[in-house]
Short mmCIF file of C-alpha atoms in Angstrom, two decimals:
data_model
loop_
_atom_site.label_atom_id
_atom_site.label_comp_id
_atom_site.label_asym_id
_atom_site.label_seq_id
_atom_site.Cartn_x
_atom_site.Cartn_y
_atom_site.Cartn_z
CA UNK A 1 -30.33 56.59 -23.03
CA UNK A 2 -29.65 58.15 -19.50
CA UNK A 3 -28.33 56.15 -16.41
CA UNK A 4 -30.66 55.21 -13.79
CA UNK A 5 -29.13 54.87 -10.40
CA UNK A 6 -30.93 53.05 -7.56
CA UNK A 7 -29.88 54.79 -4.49
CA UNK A 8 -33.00 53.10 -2.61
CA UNK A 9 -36.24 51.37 -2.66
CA UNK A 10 -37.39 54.51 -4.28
CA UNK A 11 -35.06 56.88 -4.75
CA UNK A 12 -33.57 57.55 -7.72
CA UNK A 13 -31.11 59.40 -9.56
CA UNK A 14 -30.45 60.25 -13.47
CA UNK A 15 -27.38 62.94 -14.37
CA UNK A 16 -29.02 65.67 -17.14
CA UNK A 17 -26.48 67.04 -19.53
CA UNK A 18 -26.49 69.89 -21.46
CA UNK A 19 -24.06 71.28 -24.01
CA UNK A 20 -23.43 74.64 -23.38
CA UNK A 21 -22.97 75.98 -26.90
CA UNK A 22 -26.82 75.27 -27.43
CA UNK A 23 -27.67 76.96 -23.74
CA UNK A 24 -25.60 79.73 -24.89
CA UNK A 25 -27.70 80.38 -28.16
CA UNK A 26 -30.72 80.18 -26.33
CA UNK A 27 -29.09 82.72 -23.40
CA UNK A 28 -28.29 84.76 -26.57
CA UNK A 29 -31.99 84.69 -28.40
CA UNK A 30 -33.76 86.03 -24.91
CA UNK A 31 -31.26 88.85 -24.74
CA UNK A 32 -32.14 90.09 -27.91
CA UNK A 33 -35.97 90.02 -27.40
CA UNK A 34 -35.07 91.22 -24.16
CA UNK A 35 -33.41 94.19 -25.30
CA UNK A 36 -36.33 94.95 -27.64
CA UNK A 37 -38.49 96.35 -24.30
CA UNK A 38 -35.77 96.75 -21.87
CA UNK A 39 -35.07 100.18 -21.02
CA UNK A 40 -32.50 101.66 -18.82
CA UNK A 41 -31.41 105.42 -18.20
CA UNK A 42 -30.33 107.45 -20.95
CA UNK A 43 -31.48 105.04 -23.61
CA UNK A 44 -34.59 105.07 -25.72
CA UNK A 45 -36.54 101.91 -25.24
CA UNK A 46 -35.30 99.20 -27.80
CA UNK A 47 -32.19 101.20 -27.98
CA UNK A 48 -29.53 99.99 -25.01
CA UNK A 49 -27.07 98.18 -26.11
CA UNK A 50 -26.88 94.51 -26.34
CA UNK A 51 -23.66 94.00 -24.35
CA UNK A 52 -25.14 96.27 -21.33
CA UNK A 53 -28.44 94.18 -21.62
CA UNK A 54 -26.39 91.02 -21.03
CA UNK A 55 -24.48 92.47 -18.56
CA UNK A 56 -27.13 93.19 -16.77
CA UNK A 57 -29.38 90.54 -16.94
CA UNK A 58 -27.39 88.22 -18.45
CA UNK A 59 -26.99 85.88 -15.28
CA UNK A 60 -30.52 85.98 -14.97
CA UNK A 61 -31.18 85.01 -18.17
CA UNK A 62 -28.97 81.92 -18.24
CA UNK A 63 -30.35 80.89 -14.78
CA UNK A 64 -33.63 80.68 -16.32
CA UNK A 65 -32.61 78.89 -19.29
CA UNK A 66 -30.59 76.41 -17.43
CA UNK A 67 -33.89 76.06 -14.95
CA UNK A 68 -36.44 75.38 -18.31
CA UNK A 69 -33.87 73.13 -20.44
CA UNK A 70 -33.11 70.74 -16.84
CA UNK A 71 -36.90 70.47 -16.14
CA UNK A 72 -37.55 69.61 -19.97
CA UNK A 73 -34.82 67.06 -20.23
CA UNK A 74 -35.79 66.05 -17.21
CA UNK A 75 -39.05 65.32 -18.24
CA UNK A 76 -38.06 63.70 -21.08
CA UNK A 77 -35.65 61.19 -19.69
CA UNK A 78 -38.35 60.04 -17.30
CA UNK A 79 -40.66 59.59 -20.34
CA UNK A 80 -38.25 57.19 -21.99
CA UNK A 81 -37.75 55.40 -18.85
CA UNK A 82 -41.01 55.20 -17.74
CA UNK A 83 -40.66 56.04 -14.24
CA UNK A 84 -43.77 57.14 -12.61
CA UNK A 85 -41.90 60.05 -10.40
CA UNK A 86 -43.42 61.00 -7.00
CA UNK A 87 -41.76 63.72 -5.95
CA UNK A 88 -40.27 67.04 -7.34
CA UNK A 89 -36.74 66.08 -8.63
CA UNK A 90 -33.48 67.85 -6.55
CA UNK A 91 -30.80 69.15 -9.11
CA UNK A 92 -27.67 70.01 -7.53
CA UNK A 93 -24.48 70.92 -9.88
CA UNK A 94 -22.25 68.05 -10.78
CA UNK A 95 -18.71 68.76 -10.47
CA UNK A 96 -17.03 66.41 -12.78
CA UNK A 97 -18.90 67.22 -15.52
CA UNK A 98 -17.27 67.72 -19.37
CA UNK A 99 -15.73 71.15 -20.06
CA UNK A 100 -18.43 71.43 -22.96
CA UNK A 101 -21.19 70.75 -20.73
CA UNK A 102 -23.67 71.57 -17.96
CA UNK A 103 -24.53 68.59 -15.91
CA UNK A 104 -26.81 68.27 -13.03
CA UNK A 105 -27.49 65.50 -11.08
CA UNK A 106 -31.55 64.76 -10.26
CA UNK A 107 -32.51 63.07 -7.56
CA UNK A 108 -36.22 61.92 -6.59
CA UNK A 109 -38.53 58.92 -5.69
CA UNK A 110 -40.79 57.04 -8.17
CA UNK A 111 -44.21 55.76 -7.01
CA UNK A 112 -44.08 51.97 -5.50
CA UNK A 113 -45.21 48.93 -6.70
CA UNK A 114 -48.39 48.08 -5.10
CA UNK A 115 -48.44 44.18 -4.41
CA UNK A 116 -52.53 43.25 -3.59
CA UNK A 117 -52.72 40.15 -1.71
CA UNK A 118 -55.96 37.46 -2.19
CA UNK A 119 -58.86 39.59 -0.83
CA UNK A 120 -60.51 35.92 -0.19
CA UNK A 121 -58.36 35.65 2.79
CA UNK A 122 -59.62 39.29 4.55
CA UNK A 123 -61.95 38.26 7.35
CA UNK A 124 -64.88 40.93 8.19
CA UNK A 125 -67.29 40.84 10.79
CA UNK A 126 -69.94 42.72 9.67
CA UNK A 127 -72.54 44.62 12.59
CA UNK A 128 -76.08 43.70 12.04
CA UNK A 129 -78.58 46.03 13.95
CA UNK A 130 -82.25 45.53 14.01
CA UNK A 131 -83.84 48.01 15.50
CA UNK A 132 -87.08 47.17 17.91
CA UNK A 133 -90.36 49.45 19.58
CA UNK A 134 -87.93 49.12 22.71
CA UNK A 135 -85.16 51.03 21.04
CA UNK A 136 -87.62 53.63 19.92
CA UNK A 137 -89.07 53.73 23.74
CA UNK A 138 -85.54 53.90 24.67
CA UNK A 139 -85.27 57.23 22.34
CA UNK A 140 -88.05 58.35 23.31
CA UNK A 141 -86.99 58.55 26.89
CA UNK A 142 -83.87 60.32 25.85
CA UNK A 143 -85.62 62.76 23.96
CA UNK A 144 -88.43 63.35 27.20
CA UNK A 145 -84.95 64.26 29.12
CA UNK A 146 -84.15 65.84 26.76
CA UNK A 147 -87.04 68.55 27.29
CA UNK A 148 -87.62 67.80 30.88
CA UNK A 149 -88.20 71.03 33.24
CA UNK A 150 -88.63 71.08 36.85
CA UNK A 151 -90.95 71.77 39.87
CA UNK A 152 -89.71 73.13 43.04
CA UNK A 153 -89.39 69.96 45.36
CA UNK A 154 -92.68 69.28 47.47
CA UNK A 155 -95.07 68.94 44.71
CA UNK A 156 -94.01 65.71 43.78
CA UNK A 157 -94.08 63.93 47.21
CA UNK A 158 -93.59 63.35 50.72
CA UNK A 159 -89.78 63.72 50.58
CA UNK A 160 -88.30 67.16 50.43
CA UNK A 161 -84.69 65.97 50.50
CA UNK A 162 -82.42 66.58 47.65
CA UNK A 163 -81.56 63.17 45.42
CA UNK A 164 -80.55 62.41 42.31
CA UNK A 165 -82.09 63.84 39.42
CA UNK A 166 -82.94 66.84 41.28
CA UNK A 167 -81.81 70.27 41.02
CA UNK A 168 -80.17 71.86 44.33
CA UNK A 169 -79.76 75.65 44.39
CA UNK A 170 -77.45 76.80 46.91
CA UNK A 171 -74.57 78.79 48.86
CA UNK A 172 -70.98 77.55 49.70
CA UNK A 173 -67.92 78.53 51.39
CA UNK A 174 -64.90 76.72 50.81
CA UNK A 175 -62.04 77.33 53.21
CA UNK A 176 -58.01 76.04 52.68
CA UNK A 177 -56.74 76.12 56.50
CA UNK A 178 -59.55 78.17 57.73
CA UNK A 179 -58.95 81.70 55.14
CA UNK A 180 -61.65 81.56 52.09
CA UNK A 181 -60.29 80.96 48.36
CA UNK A 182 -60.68 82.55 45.39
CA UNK A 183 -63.63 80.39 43.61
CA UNK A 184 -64.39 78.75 46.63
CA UNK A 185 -67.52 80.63 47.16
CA UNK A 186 -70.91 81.24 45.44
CA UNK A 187 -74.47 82.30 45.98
CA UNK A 188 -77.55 80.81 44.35
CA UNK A 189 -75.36 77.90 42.54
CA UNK A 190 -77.43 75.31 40.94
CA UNK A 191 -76.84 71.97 39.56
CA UNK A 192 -78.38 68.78 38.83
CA UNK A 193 -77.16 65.57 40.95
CA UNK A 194 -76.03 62.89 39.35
CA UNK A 195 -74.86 64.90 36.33
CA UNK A 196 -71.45 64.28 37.22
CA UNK A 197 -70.71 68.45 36.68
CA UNK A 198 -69.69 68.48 40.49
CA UNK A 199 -66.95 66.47 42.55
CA UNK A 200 -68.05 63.28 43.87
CA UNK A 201 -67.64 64.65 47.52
CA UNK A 202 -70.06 67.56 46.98
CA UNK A 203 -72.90 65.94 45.22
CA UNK A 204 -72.42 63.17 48.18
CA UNK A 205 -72.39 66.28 50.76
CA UNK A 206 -75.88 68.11 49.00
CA UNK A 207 -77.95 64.94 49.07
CA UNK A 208 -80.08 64.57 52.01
CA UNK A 209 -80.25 68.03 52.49
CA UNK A 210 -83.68 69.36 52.97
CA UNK A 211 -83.99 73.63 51.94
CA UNK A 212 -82.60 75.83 54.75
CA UNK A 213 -80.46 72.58 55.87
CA UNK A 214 -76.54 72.83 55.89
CA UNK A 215 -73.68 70.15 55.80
CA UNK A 216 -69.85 71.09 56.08
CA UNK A 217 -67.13 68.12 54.72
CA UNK A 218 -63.91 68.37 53.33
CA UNK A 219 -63.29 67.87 50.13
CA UNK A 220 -59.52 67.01 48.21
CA UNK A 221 -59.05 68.38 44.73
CA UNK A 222 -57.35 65.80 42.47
CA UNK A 223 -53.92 66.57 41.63
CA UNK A 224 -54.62 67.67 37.69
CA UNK A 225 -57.51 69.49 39.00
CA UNK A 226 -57.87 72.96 36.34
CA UNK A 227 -57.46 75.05 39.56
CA UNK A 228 -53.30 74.71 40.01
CA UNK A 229 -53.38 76.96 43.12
CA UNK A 230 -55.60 74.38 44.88
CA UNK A 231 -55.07 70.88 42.71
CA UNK A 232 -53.83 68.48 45.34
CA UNK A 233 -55.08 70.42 48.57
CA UNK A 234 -57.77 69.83 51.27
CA UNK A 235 -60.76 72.06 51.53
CA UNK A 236 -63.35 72.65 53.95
CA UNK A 237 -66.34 73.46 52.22
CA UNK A 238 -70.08 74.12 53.83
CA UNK A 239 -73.33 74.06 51.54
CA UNK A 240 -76.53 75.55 52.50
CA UNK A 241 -79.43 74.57 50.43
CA UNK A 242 -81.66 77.54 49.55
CA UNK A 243 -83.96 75.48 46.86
CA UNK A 244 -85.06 71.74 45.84
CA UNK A 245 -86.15 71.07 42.49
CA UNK A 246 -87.30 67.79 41.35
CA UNK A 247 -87.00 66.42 37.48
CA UNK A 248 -90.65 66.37 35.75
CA UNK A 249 -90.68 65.17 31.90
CA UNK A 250 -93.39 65.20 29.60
CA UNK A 251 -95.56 62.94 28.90
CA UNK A 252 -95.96 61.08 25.49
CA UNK A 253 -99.05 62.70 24.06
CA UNK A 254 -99.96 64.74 20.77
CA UNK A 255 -97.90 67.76 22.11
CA UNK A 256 -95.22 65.86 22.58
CA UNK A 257 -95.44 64.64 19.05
CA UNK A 258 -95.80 68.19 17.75
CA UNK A 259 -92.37 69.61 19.61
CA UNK A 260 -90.65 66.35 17.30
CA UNK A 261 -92.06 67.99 14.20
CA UNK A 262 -95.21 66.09 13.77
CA UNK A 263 -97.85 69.07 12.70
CA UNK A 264 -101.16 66.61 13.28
CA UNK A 265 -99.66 65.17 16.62
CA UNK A 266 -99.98 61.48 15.44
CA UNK A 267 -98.28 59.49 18.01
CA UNK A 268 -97.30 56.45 15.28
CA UNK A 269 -96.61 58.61 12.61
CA UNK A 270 -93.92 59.71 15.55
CA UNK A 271 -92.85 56.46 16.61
CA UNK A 272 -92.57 55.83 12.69
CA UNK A 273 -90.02 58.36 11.98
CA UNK A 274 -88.06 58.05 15.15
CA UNK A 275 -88.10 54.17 13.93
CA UNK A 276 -86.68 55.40 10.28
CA UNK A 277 -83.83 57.61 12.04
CA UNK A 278 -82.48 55.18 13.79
CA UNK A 279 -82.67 52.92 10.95
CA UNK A 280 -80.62 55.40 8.50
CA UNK A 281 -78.01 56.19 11.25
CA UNK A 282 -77.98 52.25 12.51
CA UNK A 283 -77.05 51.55 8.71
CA UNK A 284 -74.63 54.81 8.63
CA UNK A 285 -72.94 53.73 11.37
CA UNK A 286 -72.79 50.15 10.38
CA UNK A 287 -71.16 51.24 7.16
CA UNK A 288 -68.22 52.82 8.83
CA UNK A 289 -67.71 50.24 11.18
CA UNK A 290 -67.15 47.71 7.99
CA UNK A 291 -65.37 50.41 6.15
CA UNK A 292 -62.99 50.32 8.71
CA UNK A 293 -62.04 46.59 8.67
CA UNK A 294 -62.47 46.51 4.98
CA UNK A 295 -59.60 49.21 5.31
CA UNK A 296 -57.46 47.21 7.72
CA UNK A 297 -57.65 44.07 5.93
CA UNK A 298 -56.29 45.93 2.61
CA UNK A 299 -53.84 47.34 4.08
CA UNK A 300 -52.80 44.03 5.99
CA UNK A 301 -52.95 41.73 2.36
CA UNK A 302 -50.79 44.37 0.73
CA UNK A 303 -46.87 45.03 0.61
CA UNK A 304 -45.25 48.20 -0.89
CA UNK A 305 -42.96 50.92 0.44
CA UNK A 306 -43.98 54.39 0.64
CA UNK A 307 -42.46 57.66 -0.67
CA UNK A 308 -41.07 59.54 1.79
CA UNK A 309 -41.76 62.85 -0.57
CA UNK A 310 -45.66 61.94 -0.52
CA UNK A 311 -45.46 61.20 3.67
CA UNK A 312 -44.16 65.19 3.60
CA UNK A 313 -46.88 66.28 1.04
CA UNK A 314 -49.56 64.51 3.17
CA UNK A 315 -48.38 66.51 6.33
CA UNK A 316 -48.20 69.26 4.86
CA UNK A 317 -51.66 69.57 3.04
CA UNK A 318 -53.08 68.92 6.71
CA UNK A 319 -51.07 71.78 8.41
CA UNK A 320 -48.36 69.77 10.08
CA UNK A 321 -44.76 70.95 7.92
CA UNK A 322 -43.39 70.61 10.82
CA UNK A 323 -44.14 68.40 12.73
CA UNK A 324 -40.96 67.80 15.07
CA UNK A 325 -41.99 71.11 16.53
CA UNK A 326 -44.78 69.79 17.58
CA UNK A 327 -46.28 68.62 20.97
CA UNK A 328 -47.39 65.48 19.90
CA UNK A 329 -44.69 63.11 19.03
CA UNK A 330 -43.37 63.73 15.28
CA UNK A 331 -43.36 59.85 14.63
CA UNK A 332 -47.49 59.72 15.55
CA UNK A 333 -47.43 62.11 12.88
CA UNK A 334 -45.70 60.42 10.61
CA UNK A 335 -47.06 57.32 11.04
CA UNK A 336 -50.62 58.40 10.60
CA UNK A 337 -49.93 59.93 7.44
CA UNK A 338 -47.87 57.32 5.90
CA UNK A 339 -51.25 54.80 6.83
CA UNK A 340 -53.19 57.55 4.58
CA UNK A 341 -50.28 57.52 2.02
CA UNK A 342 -50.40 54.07 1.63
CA UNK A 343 -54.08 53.65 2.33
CA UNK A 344 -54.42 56.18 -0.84
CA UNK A 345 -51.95 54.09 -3.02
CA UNK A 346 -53.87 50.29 -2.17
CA UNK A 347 -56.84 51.82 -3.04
CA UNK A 348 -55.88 53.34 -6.89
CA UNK A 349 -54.66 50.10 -7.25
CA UNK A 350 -57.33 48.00 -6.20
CA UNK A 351 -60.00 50.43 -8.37
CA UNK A 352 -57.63 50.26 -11.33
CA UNK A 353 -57.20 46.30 -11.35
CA UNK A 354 -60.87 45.82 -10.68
CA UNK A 355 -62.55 48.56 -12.72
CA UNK A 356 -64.09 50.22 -9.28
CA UNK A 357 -64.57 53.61 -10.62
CA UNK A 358 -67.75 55.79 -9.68
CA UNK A 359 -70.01 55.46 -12.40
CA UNK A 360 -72.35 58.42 -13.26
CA UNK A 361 -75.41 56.47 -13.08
CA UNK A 362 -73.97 55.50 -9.07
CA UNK A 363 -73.03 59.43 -8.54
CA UNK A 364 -76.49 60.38 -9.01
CA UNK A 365 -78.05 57.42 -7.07
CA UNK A 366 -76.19 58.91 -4.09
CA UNK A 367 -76.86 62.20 -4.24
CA UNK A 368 -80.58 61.82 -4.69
CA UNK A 369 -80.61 59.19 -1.92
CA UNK A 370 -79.27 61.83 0.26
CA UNK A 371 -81.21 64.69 -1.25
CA UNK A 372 -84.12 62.38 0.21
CA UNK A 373 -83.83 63.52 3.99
CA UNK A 374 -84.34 67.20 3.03
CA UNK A 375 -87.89 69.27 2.24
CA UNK A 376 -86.29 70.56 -1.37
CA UNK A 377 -84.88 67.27 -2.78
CA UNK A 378 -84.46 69.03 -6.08
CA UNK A 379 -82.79 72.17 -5.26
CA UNK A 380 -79.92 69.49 -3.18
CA UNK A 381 -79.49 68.28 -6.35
CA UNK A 382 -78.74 70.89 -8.27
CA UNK A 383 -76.62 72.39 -5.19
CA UNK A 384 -74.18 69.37 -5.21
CA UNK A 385 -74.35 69.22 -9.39
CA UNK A 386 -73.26 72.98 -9.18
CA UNK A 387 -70.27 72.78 -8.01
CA UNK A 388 -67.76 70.48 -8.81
CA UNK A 389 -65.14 69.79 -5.68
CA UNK A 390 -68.96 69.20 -3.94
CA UNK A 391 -69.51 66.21 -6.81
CA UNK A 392 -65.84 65.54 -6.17
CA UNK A 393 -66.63 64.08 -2.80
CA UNK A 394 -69.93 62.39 -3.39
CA UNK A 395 -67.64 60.41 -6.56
CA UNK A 396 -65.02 59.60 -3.56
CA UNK A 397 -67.64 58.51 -1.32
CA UNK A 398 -69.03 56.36 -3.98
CA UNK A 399 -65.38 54.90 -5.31
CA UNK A 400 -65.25 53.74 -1.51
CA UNK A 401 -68.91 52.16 -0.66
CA UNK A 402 -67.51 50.08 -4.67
CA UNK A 403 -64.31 49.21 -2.55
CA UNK A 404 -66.16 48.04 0.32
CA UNK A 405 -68.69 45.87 -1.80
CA UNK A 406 -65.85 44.31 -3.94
CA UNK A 407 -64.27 43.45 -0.71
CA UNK A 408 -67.15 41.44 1.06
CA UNK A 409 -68.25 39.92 -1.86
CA UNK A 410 -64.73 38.06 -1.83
CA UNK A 411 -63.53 38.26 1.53
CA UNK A 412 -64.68 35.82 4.83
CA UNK A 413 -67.79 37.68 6.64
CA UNK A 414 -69.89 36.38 9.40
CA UNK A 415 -72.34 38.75 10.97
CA UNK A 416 -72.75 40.03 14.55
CA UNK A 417 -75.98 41.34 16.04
CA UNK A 418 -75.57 44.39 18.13
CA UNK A 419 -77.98 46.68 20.02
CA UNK A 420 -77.82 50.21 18.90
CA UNK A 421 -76.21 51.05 21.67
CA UNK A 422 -73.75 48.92 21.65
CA UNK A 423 -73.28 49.60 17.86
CA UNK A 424 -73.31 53.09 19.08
CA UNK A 425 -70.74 52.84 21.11
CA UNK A 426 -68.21 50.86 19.11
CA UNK A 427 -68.44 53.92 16.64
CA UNK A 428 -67.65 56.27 19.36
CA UNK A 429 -64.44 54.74 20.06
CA UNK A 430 -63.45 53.98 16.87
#
């Protein structure tokens, strides 16, 4: 039975030894069927002789050997110990190893022991979005921006001056002590006010400006401002306003209805299916949000140590090998991926213990539930059943929404009602 040493929480290290009377037979057999093919100047093939085959290849031969007969007994040894390795072994030579035999010493790192705490004690606070005819108005008058267009300013009232909302065409000169800069002047520029695509100081300067009316302020450039030549300095800029445009959005009717996709123009069947989108993304983004604490509170109930080899093998597989060399601090690296690492290793626990596994019966549920949205439920189908990495990630996706179930039904939830845009928002920064 082979000696296990602990040289860590993980790490590990068994000595593999090999007599080297039975490497040398082996070293001896591929020479010969080497020598059957092998063929060298001067020499019919199948003809050289056996001493210049091993001469020749004879260190190549026994490296190979060596390599195959280490990574077999290596194998072996872990079988009869039954260490769950989690890493690719490192044989280096030993030194004080018997005349008679080759010994290497492997070290590696074996997979933790995952420790689940009581899931009763996770608390979740679960989102709960209803969604109301004023959230639908409210979408309704994002998607009217959306498509708005505008009239030249004049039309729509007394008041020809530029404000917010409006679109200003117009020229500028911007001057740093009196000599014109490069970027600092334009012809027929147009933007909207209020967008925020300008500098405070020259929206501020264009409105109140009436066409044919000019203004001239000064304007500083923040210090991180894109434009290093000028970040920091004080400008002198002067706008002339050559055109006033004011906003106009259309109005709620049967057209309106038919730009959304409705083909008769029905104005509920719109106000139906704007209702059922943000219903399925309410719910969609509802289900992260929970995923997310569901993920926080396993990870928070549970205690194990994580291979440093897998850490590595997660960085790797996303493009970071090396990520000292990178801009972002190494250890941000590192510490994401050992979360995923360890995320990964809860979670094959939990679904092991509990019998969590994606049923087929679930698979399918899912993917015709999604195949739902599109005109050719059918042909989604058989596009996700057609390729197998694509089922791959539906199974995932289910595996997790079984996670997330097993979890609240145990665990402490209370429910919060948010507006969609508050739930909207809470998604955006997570």
């Amino acid at each position: 039975m082979a000696n296990v040493e602990n040289l860590g929480k993980l790490e590990r290290r068994v000595t593999i030894s090999l007599p080297k009377d039975t490497v040398q037979k082996e070293v001896d057999s591929r020479i010969r069927q080497l020598a059957k093919t092998v063929r060298m100047p001067g020499f019919r093939p199948g003809k050289v002789p056996i001493k210049m085959v091993s001469k020749q290849y004879g260190g190549q031969v026994e490296a190979e050997v060596l390599s195959d007969k280490v990574s077999k007994e290596f194998f072996d040894v872990t079988r009869a110990e039954n260490l769950r390795v989690a890493s690719q072994p490192s044989f280096a030579p030993k030194a004080e190893a018997a005349a008679e035999d080759y010994a290497f010493d492997a070290t590696f790192e074996v997979y933790p022991e995952v420790k689940l705490g009581d899931v009763a004690t996770a608390q979740i606070e679960r989102t709960v979005t209803t969604i109301s005819e004023a959230e639908v108005d409210r979408t309704l008058d994002i998607l009217r921006k959306q498509r708005v267009h505008f009239h030249v300013r004049g039309e729509g009232g007394a008041d020809t001056a530029a404000q917010k909302g409006d679109r200003a065409t117009l020229d500028f000169v911007g001057k740093l002590d009196g000599v014109a800069f490069e970027g600092g002047i334009a012809n027929d520029f147009a933007f909207v006010l209020g967008e925020g695509r300008m500098l405070p100081e020259f929206e501020t300067a264009t409105t109140g400006l009436k066409v044919g009316e000019s203004r001239e302020f000064d304007l500083k450039f923040p210090e991180d401002y894109h434009g290093k030549d000028i970040a920091g300095q004080t400008a002198q800029f002067t706008v002339t306003v050559k055109k006033i445009e004011w906003p106009h959005m259309p109005e709620v009717d049967s057209e309106f209805a038919k730009s959304l996709g409705i083909e008769d123009g029905d104005l509920t069947k719109m106000r139906g299916e704007i209702k059922d989108n943000l219903e399925r993304e309410a719910k969609r983004r509802t289900q992260q949000i929970v995923k997310n604490q569901v993920i926080d509170a396993l990870l928070s109930i549970s205690e194990l140590d994580v291979p440093k080899a897998l850490i590595e093998q997660d960085l790797q597989q996303r493009g970071v090998p090396n990520a000292a060399d990178a801009p972002i601090p190494a250890e941000m690296f590192a510490s994401q991926a050992e979360r995923r690492v360890k995320l990964g290793l809860v979670l094959a626990e939990l679904v092991k213990a509990n019998e969590l596994q994606a049923k087929p019966e679930q698979i399918r549920a899912e993917v015709d539930e999604f195949a739902k949205s599109y005109e050719d439920p059918k042909k989604i189908v058989r596009w996700y059943y057609s390729n197998q990495q694509r089922l791959a990630e539906m199974e995932a996706y289910v595996v997790e929404s079984n996670v997330v179930d097993f979890v609240l039904g145990k665990a402490k939830v209370t429910d919060k009602e948010v507006s969609f845009e508050e739930l909207a928002s809470a998604t955006a920064q997570a």
